[in-house]
Short mmCIF file of C-alpha atoms and ligand atoms in Angstrom, two decimals:
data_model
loop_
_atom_site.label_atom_id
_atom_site.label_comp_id
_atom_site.label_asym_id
_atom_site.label_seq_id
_atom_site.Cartn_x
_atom_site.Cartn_y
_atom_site.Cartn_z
CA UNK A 1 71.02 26.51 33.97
CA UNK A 2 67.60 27.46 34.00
CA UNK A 3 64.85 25.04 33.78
CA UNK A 4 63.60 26.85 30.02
CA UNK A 5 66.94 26.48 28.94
CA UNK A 6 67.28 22.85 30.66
CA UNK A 7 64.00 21.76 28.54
CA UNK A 8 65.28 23.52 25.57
CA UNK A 9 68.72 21.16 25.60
CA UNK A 10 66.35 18.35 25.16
CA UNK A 11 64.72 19.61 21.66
CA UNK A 12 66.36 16.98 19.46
CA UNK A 13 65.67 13.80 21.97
CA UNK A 14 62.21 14.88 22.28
CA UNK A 15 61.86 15.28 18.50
CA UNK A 16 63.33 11.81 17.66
CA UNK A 17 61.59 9.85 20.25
CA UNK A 18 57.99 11.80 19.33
CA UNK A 19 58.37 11.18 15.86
CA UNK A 20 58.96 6.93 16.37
CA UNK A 21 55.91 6.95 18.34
CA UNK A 22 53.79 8.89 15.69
CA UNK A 23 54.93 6.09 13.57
CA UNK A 24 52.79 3.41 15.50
CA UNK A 25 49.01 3.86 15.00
CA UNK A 26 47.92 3.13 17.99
CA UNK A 27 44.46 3.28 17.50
CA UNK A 28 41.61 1.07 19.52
CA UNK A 29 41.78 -2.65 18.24
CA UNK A 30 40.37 -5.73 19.81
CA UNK A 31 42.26 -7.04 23.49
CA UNK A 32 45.02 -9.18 22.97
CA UNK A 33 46.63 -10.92 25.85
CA UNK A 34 48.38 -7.95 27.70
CA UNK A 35 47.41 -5.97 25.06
CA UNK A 36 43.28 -4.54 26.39
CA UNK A 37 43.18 -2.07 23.51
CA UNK A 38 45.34 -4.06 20.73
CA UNK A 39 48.78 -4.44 19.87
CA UNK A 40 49.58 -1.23 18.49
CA UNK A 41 48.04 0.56 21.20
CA UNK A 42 50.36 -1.45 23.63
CA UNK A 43 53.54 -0.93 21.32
CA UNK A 44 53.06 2.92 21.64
CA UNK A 45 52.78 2.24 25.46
CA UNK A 46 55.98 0.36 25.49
CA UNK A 47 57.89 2.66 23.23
CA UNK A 48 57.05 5.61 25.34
CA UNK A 49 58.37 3.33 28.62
CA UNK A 50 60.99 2.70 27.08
CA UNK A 51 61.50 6.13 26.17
CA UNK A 52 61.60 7.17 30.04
CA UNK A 53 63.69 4.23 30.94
CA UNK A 54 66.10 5.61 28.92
CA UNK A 55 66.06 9.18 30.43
CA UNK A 56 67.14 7.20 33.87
CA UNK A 57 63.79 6.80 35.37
CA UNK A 58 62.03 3.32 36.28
CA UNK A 59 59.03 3.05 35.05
CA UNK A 60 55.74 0.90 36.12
CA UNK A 61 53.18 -0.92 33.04
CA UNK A 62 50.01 -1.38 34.71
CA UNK A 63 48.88 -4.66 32.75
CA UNK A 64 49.16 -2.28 29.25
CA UNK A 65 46.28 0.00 30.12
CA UNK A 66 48.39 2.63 31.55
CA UNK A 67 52.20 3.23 32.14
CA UNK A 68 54.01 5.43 34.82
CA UNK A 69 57.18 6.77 35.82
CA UNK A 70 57.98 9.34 38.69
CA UNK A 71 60.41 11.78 39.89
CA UNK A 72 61.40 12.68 43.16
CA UNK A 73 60.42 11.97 47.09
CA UNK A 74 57.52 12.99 49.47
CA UNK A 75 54.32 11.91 50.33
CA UNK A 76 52.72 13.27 48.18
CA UNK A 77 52.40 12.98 44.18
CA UNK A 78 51.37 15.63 41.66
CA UNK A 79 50.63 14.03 38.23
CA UNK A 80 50.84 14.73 34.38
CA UNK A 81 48.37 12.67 33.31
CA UNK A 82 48.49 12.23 28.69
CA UNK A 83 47.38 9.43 26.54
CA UNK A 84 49.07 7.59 23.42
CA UNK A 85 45.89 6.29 21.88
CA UNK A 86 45.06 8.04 18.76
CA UNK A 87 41.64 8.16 16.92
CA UNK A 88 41.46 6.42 13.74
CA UNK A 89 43.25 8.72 10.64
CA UNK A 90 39.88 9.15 8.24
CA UNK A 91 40.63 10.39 5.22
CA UNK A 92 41.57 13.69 3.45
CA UNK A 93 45.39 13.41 4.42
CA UNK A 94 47.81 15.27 1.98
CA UNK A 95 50.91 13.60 4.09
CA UNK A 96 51.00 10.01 5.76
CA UNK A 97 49.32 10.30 9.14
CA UNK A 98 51.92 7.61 10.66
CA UNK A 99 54.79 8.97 8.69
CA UNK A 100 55.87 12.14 11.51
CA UNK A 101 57.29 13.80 8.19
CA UNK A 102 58.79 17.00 9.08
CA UNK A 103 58.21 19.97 7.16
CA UNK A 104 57.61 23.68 7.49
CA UNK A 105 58.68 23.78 11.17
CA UNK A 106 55.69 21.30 12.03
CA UNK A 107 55.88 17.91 12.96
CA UNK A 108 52.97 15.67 11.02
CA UNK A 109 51.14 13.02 12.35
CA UNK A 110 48.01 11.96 13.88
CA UNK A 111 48.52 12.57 17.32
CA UNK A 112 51.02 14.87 17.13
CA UNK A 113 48.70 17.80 19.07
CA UNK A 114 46.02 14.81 20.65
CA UNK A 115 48.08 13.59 22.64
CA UNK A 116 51.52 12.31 21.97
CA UNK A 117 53.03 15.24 21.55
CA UNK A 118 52.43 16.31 25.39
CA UNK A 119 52.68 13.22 26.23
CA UNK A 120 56.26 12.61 25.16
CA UNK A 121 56.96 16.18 25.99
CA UNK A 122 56.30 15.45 29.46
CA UNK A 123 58.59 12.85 30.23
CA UNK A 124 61.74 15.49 28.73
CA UNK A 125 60.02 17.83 31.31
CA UNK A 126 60.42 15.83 34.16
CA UNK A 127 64.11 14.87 33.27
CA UNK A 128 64.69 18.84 32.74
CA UNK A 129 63.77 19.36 36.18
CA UNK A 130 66.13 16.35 38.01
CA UNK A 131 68.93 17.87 35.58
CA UNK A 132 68.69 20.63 37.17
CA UNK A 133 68.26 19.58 40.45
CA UNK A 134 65.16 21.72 41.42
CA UNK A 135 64.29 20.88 45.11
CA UNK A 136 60.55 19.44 45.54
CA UNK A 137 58.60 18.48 48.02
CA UNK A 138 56.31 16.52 46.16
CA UNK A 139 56.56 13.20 43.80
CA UNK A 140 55.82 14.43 40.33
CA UNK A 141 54.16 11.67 38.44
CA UNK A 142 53.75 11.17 34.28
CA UNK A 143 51.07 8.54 33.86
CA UNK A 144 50.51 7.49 30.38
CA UNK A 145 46.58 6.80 29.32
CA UNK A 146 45.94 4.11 26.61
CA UNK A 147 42.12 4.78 26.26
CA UNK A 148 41.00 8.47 26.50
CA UNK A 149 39.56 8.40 22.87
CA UNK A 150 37.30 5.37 23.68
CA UNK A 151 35.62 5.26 27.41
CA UNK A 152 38.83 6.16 29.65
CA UNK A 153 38.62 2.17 30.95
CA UNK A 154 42.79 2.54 31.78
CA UNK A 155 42.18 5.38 33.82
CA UNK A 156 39.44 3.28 35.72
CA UNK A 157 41.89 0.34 35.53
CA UNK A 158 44.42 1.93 37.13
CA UNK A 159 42.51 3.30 39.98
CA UNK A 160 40.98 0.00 40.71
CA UNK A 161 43.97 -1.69 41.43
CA UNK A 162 45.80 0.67 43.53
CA UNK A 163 46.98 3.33 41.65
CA UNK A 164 47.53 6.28 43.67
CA UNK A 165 45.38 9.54 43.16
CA UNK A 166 47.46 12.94 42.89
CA UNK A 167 47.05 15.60 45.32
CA UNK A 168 47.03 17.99 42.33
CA UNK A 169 47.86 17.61 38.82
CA UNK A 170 46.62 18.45 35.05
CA UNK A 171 46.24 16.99 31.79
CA UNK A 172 48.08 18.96 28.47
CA UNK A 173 44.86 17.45 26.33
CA UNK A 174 42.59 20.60 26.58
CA UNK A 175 43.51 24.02 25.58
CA UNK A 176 45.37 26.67 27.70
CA UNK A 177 45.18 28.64 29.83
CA UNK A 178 43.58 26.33 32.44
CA UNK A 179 39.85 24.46 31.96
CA UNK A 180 38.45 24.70 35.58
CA UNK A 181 35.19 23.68 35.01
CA UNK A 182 33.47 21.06 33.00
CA UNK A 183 29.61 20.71 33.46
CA UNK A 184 28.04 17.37 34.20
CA UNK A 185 27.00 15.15 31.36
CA UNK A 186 23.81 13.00 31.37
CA UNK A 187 22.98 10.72 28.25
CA UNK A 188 19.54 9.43 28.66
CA UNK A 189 17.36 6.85 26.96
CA UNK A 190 13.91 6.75 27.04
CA UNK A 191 11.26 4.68 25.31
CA UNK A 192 7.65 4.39 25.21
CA UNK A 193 5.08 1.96 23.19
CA UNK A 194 1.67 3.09 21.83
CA UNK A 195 -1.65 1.72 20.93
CA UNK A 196 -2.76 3.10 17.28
CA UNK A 197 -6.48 3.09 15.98
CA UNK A 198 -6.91 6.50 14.62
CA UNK A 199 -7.26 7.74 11.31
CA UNK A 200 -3.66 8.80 10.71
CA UNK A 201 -1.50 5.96 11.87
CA UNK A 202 2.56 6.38 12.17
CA UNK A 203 4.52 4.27 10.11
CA UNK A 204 7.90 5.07 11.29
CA UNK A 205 9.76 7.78 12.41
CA UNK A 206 13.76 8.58 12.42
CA UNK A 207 15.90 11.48 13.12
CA UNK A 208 19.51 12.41 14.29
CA UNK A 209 22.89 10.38 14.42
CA UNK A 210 24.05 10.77 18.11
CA UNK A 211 23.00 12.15 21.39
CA UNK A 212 26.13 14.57 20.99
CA UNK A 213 25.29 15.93 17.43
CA UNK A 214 22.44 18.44 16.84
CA UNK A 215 19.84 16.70 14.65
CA UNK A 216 19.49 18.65 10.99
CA UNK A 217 17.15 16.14 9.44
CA UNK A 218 14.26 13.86 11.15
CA UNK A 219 11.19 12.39 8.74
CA UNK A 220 8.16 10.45 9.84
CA UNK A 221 5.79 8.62 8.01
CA UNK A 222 2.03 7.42 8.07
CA UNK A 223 -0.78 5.95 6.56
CA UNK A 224 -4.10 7.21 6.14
CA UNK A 225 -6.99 7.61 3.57
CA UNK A 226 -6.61 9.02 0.49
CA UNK A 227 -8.65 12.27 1.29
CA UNK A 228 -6.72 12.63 4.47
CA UNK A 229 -3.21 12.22 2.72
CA UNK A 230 -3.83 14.88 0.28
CA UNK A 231 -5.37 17.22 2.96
CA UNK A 232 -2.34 16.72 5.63
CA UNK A 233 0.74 16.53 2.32
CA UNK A 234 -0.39 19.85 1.56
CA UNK A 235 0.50 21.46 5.37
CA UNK A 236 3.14 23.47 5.58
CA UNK A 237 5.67 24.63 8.43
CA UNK A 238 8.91 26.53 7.92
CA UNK A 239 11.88 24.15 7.32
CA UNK A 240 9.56 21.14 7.05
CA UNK A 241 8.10 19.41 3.77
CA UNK A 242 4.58 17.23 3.50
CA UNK A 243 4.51 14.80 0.52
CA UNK A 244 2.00 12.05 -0.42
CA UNK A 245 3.33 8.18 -0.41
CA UNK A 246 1.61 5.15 -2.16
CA UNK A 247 -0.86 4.63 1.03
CA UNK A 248 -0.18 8.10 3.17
CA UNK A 249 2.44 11.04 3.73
CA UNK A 250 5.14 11.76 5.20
CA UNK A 251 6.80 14.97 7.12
CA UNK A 252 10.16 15.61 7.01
CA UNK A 253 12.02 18.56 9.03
CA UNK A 254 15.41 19.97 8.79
CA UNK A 255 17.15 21.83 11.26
CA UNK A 256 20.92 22.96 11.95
CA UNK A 257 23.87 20.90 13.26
CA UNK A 258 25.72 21.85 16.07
CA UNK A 259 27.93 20.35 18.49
CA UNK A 260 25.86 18.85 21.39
CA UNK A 261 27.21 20.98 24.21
CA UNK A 262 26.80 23.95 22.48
CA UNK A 263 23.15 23.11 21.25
CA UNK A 264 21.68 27.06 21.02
CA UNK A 265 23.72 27.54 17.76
CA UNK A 266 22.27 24.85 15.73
CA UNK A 267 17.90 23.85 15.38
CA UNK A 268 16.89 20.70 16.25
CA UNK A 269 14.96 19.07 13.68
CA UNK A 270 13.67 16.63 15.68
CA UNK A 271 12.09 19.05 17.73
CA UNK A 272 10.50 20.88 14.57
CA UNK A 273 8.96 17.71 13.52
CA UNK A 274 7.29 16.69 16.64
CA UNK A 275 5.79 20.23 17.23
CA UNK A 276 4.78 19.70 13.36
CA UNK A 277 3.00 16.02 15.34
CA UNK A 278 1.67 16.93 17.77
CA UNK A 279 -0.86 19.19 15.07
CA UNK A 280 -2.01 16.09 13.08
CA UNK A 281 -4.90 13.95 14.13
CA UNK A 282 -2.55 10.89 16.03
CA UNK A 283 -4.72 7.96 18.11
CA UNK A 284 -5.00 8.95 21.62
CA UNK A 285 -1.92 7.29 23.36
CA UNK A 286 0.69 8.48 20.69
CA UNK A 287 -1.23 11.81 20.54
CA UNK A 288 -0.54 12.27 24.57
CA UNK A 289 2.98 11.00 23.72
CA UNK A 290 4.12 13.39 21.13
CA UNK A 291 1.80 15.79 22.71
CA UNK A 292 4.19 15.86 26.06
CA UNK A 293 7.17 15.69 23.90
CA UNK A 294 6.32 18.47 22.06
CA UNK A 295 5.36 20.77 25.40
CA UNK A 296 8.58 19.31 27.60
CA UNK A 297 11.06 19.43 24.92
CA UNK A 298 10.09 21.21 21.46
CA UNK A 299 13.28 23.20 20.07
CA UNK A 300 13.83 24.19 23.54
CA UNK A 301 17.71 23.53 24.21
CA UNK A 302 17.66 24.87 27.86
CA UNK A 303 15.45 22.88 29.88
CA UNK A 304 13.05 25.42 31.27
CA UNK A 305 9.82 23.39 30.04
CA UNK A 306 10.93 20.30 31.65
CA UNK A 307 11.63 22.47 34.72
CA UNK A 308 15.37 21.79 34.91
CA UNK A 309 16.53 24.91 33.83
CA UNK A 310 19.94 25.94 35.72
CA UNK A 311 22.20 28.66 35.49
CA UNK A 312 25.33 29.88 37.35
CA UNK A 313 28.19 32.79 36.12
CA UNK A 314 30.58 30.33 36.08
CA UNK A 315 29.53 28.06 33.58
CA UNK A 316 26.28 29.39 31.92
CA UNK A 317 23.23 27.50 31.74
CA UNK A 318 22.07 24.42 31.64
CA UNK A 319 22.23 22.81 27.45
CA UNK A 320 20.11 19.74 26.33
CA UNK A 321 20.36 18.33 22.72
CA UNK A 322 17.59 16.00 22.15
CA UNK A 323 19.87 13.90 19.71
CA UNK A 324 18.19 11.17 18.13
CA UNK A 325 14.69 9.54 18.03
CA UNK A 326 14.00 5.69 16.25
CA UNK A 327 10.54 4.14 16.31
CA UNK A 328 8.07 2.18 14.00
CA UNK A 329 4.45 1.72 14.64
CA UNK A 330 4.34 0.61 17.85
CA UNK A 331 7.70 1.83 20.14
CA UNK A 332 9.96 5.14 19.92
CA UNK A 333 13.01 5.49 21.74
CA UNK A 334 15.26 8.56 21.64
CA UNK A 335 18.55 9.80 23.02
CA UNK A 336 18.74 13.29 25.00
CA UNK A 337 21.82 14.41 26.31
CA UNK A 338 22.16 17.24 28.18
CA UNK A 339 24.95 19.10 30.56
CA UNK A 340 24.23 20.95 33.89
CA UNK A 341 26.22 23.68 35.00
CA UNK A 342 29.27 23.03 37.51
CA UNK A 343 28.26 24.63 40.76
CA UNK A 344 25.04 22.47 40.75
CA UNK A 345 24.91 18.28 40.43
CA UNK A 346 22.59 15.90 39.00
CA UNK A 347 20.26 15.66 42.17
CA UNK A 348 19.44 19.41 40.57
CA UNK A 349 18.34 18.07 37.68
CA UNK A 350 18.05 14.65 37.22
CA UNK A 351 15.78 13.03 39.32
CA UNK A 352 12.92 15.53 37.74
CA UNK A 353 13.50 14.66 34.50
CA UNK A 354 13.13 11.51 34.72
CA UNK A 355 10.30 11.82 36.51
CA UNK A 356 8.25 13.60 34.52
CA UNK A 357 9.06 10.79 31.21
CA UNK A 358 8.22 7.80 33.72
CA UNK A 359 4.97 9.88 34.47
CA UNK A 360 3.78 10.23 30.59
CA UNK A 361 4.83 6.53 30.39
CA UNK A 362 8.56 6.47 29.17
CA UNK A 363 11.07 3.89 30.47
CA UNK A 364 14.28 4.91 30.54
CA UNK A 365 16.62 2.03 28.95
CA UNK A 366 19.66 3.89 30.12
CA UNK A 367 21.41 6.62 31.92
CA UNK A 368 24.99 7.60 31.88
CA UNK A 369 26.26 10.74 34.23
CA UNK A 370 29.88 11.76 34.05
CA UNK A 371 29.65 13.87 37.14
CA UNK A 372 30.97 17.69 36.73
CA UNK A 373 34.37 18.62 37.28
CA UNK A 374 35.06 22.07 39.13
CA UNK A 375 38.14 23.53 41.06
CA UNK A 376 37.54 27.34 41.69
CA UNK A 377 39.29 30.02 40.28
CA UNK A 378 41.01 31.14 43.84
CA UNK A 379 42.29 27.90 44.62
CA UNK A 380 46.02 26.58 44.66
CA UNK A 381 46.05 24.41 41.41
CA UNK A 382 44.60 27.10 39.23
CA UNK A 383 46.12 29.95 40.48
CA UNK A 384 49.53 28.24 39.77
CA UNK A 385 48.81 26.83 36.42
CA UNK A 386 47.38 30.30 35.54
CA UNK A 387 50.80 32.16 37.05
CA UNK A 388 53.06 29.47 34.91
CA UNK A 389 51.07 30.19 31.66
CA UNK A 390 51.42 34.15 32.38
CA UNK A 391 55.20 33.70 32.79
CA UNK A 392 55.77 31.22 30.07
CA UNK A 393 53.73 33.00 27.63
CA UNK A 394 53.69 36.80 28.67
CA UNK A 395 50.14 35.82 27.61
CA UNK A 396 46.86 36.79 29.73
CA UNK A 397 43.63 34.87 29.74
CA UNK A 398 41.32 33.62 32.48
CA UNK A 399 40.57 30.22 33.86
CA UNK A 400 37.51 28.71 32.01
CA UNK A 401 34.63 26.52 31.62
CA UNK A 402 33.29 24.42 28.89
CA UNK A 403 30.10 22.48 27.82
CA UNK A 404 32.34 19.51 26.70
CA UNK A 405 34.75 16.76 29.05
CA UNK A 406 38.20 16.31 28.66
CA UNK A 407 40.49 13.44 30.35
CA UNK A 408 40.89 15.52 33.34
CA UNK A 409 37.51 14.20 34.59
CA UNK A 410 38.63 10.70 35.03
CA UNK A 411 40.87 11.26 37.55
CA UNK A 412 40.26 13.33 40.72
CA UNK A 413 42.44 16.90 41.44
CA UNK A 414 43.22 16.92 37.68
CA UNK A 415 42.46 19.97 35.48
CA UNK A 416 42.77 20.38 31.56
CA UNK A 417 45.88 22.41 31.25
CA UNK A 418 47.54 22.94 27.37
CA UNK A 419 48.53 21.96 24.48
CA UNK A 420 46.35 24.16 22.12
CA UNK A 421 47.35 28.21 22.83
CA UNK A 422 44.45 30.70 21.78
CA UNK A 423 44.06 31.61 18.65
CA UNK A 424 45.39 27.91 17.22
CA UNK A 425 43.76 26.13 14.42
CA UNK A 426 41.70 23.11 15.78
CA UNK A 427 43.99 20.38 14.31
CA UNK A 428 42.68 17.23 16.52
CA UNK A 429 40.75 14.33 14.71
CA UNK A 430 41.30 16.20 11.61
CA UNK A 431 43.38 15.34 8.50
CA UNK A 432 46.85 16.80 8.74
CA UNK A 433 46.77 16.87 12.00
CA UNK A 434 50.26 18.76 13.30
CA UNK A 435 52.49 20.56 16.21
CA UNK A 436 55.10 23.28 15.53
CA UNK A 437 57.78 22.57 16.51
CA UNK A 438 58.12 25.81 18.83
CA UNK A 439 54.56 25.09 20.20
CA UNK A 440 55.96 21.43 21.32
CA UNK A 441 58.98 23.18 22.67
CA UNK A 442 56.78 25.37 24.85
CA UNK A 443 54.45 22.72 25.55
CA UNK A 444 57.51 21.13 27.22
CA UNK A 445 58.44 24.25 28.75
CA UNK A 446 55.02 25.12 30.81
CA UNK A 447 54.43 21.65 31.44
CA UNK A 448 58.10 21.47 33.42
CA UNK A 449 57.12 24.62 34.78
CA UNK A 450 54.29 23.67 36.11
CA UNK A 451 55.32 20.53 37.45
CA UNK A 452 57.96 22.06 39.12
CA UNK A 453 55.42 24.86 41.21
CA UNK A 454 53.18 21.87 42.27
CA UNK A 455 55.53 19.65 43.25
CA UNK A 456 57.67 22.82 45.34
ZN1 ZN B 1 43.10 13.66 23.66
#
């Protein structure tokens, strides 16, 4: 028996024990006692335990923010590392998101694709290859994540207290063939108070949702005299509008909404309507504010006026999304977040950024860097993930880099490997969220596969 055909004897197991964990919604809730992400959260957890405990393995709970089991002998370990935590349903369903109805050859549910599926799938893998008694020289280890959707704390749990890092290993909660590079991610706050005493005075001024979202719409308002109001509401500026209010004007700008990482295909409104600003007749120190905003960030979405512009072949260049800006008539504070590419690190970028907004009188309120995650093309783990997806799929394809993070970053040696094949709808975090049932069963099939040529 072949391993394929070993995985394949599993189909209706895998099936039936998938479908009773779709049927928990084990989304986020408040900590319970042994429960740090809620009850339902740690019922999925148990119900996948309990799923490997029956397939003959002994499994570890680490306090309910993680769960392992492993196969085999060695020093060393190799890990599959999923997650049973699901984002909330939202709406537009046409089937019941916790119902794992069958229909059509698909299996419905959320978290069928994101990330139960390959998550149950893997523990059938594993007992595919002790059926058939593959010889490996390595531990193969499925750990099971109860927090990728919101901050990856199990992840951090787990390698607090003890848990042992693999030598090698992937996550099936990316896309195939194999993610090798993820660029850096910095989220930065900055905030900066101003003196007004001019003629045109800002009132308030808001724009954007989050740092990872490409603003489309951003308005500011002021006060001035009534000769000045009608003067300054009649500008006008592509894709912005100038109206009179009861004591002023106000500008508003719209732009285009794009994801974050990939922030050259939308416009950034905010940007329009501080270039729009930095025209009007502002008091000194919010003129010199807007004024360096304007010249440092503007619509750029590369960072070559701040002077932090990078760019390698691997990944591209370097992205920044100014995301949000808040601020009344005395303070702004705005959210930037922007992703360097992965042969470089944040001492390449960084540092000068921040220098140059504590220099025009910024504080930053907070920083958050989720470092980059590379593992070159040549090296062992990608060149045998990349030589199981050719032979499992008879597909071709090259390793590649993204803008965006996946769980593979919160655990060192790990790459994003699977579940969605090219070409496949994006299902994840969406209504009707599905797998086919062939594209679980060769989810199960690569992910043995793979196992089996890193743990050899
Ligand atoms: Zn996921």
């Amino acid at each position: 028996m072949n391993l394929n055909e070993a995985v394949l004897l599993q189909k209706d197991a895998l099936i039936g024990a998938l479908c009773e964990n779709l049927r928990i919604p084990s989304v986020q809730r408040p900590a319970e006692p042994d429960a740090p992400y809620g009850v339902d959260v740690r019922r999925s957890l148990d119900h996948a335990l309990e799923t490997a405990k029956a397939l003959g393995f002994s499994v570890t709970n680490v306090d309910g923010h993680m769960g392992w089991c492993e196969y085999g002998d060695g020093e060393e370990m190799v890990a599959v590392l999923g997650h049973l935590d699901v984002v909330p349903a939202g709406d537009g369903w046409t089937v019941d998101p916790y119902g794992a109805e069958i229909s059509d050859g698909k299996i419905w549910g959320r978290g069928t694709v994101d990330d139960k599926g390959p998550s149950i799938a893997a523990l059938y893998a594993l007992a595919a290859i002790r059926d058939c008694e593959l010889p490996i020289k390595r531990r193969i280890r499925v750990l099971l994540g109860c927090n990728e959707e919101t901050g990856s704390a199990d992840v951090k749990y787990y390698l607090k207290n003890g848990g042992e890092t693999p030598v090698m290993g992937f996550t099936p909660d990316g896309e195939y063939p194999v993610i090798n590079g993820e660029k850096g991610i910095i989220n930065v706050t900055f905030s900066r108070t101003y003196r007004q005493d001019g003629p045109v005075k800002l009132v308030d001024i808001k724009g954007g949702s989050a740092p990872n979202v490409v603003p489309s719409y951003a308005c500011a308002r002021f006060v001035c005299d009534e000769k000045l109001a009608d003067r300054l509401s009649k500008l006008y500026a592509p894709s912005m509008k100038f109206s009179k209010t009861p004591d002023g004007f106000k500008a508003e700008s719209f732009g285009v909404s794009a994801h974050g990482s990939t922030p050259g295909l939308g416009e950034n409104a905010i940007g329009r309507l501080i270039t729009a600003m930095d025209a009007l007749p502002l008091s000194s120190e919010l003129a010199d504010a807007v004024h360096f905003l304007a010249g440092k960030l503007g619509m750029e979405t590369d960072g070559k006026s701040a002077g932090i512009y990078l760019h390698d072949d691997v990944s591209g260049e370097l992205t920044l999304n100014w995301g949000t800006i808040e601020g009344d008539a005395e303070k702004f504070s705005m959210k930037i977040n922007y992703r360097y590419p992965v042969t470089f690190r944040y001492e390449d970028c960084g540092p000068r950024f921040n220098a140059q907004f504590a220099e025009a009188g910024f504080t930053m309120d907070s920083e958050v860097h989720k470092a980059k995650l590379y593992i070159p093309a040549d090296s062992q783990l990608v060149t045998s993930l990349m030589k199981v997806y050719r032979q499992q799929t008879g597909l071709e394809g090259e390793p590649k880099s993204i803008g965006g993070g996946t769980y593979a970053k919160s655990i060192p040696n790990l790459l994003a490997f699977g579940p969605i094949f090219p070409g496949d709808e994006v299902r994840e975090h969406k209504p009707d969220e599905y797998i086919e049932i062939d594209n679980l069963m060769k989810n199960a099939q690569i992910i043995a596969a793979a196992m089996y040529e890193l743990a050899k």
